[in-house]
PDB file of C-alpha atoms in Angstrom:
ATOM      1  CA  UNK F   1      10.713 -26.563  58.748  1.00  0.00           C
ATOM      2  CA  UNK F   2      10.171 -29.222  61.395  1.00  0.00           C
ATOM      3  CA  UNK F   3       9.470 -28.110  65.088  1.00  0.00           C
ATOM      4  CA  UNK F   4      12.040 -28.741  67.618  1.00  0.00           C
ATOM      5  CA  UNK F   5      11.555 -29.642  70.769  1.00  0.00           C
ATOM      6  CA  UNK F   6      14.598 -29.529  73.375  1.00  0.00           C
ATOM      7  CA  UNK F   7      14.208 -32.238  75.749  1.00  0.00           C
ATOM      8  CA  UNK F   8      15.257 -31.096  80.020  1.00  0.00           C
ATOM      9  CA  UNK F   9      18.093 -33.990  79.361  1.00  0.00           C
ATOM     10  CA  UNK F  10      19.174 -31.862  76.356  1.00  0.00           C
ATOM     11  CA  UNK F  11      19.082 -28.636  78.039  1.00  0.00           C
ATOM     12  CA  UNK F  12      21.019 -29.582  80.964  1.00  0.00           C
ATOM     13  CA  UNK F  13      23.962 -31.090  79.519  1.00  0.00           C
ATOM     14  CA  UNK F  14      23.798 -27.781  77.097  1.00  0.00           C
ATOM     15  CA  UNK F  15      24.239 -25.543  80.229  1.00  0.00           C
ATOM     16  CA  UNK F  16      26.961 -27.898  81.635  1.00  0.00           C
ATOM     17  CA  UNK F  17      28.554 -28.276  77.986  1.00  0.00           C
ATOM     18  CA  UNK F  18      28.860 -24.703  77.124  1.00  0.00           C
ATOM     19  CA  UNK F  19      25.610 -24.317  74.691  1.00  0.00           C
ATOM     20  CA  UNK F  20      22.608 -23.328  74.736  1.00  0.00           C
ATOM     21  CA  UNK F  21      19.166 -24.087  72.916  1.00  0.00           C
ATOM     22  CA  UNK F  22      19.209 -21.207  69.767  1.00  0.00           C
ATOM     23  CA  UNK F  23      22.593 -23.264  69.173  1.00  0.00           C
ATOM     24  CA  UNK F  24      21.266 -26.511  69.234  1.00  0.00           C
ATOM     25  CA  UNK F  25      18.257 -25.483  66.935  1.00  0.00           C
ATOM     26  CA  UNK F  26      21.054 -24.030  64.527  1.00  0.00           C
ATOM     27  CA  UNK F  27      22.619 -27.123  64.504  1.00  0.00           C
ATOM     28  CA  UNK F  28      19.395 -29.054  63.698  1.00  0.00           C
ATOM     29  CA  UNK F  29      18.617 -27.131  60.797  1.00  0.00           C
ATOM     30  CA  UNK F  30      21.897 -25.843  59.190  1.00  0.00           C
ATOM     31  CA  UNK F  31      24.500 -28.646  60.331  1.00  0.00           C
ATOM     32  CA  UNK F  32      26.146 -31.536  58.785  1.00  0.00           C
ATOM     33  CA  UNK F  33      24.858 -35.153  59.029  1.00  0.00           C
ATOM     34  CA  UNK F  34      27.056 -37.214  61.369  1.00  0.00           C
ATOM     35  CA  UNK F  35      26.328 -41.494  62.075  1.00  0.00           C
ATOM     36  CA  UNK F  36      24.216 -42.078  64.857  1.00  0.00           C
ATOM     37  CA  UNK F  37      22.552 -45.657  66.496  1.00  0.00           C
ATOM     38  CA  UNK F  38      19.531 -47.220  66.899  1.00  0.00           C
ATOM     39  CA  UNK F  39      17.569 -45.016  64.089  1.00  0.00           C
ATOM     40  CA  UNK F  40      18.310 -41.995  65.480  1.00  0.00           C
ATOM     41  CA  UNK F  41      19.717 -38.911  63.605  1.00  0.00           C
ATOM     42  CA  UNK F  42      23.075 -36.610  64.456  1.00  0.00           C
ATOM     43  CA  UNK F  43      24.233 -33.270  63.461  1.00  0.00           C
ATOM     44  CA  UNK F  44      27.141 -31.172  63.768  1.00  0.00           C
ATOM     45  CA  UNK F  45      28.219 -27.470  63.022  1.00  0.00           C
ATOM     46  CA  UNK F  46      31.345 -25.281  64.434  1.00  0.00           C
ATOM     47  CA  UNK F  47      30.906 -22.267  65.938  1.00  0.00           C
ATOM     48  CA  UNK F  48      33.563 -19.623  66.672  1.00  0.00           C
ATOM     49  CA  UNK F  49      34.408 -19.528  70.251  1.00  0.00           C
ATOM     50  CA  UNK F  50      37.724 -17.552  70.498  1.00  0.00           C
ATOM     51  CA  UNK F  51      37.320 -17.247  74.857  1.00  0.00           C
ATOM     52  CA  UNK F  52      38.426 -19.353  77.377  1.00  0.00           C
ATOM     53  CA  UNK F  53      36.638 -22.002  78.718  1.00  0.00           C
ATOM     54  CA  UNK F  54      37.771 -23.924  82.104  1.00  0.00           C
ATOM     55  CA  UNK F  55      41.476 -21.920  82.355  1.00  0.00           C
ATOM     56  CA  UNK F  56      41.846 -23.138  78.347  1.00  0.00           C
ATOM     57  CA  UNK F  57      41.497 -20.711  75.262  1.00  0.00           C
ATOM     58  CA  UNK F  58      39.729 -22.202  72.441  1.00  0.00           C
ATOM     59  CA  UNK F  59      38.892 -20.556  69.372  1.00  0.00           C
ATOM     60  CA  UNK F  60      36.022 -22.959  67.843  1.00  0.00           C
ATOM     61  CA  UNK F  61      33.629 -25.195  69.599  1.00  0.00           C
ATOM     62  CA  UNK F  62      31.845 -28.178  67.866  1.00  0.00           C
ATOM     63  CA  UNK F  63      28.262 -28.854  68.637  1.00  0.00           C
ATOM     64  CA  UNK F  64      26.867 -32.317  68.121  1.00  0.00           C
ATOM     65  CA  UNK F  65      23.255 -32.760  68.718  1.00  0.00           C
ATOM     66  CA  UNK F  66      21.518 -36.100  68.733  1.00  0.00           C
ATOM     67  CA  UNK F  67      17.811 -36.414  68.308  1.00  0.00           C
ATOM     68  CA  UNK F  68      14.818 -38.568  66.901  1.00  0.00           C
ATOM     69  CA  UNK F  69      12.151 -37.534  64.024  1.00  0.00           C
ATOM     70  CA  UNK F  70       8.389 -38.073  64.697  1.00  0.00           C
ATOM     71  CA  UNK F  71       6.314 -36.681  61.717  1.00  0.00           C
ATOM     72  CA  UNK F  72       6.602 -32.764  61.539  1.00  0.00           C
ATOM     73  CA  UNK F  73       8.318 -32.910  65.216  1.00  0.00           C
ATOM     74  CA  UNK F  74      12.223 -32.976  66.114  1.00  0.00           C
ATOM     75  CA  UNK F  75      13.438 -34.273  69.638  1.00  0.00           C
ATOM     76  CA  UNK F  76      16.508 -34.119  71.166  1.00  0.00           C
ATOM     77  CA  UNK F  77      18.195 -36.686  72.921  1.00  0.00           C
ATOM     78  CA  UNK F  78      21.602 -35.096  74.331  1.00  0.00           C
ATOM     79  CA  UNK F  79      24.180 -33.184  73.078  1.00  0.00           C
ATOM     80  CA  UNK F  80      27.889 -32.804  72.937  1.00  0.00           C
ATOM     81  CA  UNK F  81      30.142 -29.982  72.824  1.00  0.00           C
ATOM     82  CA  UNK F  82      34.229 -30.283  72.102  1.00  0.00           C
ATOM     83  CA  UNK F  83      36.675 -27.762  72.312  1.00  0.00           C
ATOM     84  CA  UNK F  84      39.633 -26.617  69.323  1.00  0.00           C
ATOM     85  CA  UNK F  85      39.994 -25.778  66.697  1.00  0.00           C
ATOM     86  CA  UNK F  86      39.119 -27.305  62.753  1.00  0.00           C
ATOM     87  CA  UNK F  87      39.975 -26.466  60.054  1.00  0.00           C
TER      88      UNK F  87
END
């Protein structure tokens, strides 16, 4: 397992996104591959929700974390949070 370091960038848009950092580590390690530029690496995973957010229920939330790879060390870059529901 590589460490993970959450970068201040990556924490504050998790705070104003609706996520936090044990989600963006589970993302990291357990979610799916997703394209990202200029050699850097993206992941994604759903979580159940099921609350409201902003006057909206939403039952699921989709993380996507975006980060680089230097040896044994992960660091994020930002990350993005949308509201729904897949299936």
């Amino acid at each position: 397992m590589k460490d993970i370091r959450i970068d201040p960038h990556t924490l504050e848009r998790a705070e104003q996104r609706g996520t936090n950092p044990e989600e963006i580590a589970e993302v990291i390690e357990t979610g799916l591959p997703i394209p990202a530029k200029h050699g850097r690496f993206g992941k994604t995973k759903v979580f159940k929700f099921g609350r409201h957010r902003l006057g909206k229920f939403y039952e699921e939330k989709k993380v996507e974390v975006y980060y680089t790879v230097h040896g044994d060390l992960v660091v994020t870059i930002t990350v993005y949070v949308f509201y729904g529901s897949w299936r």
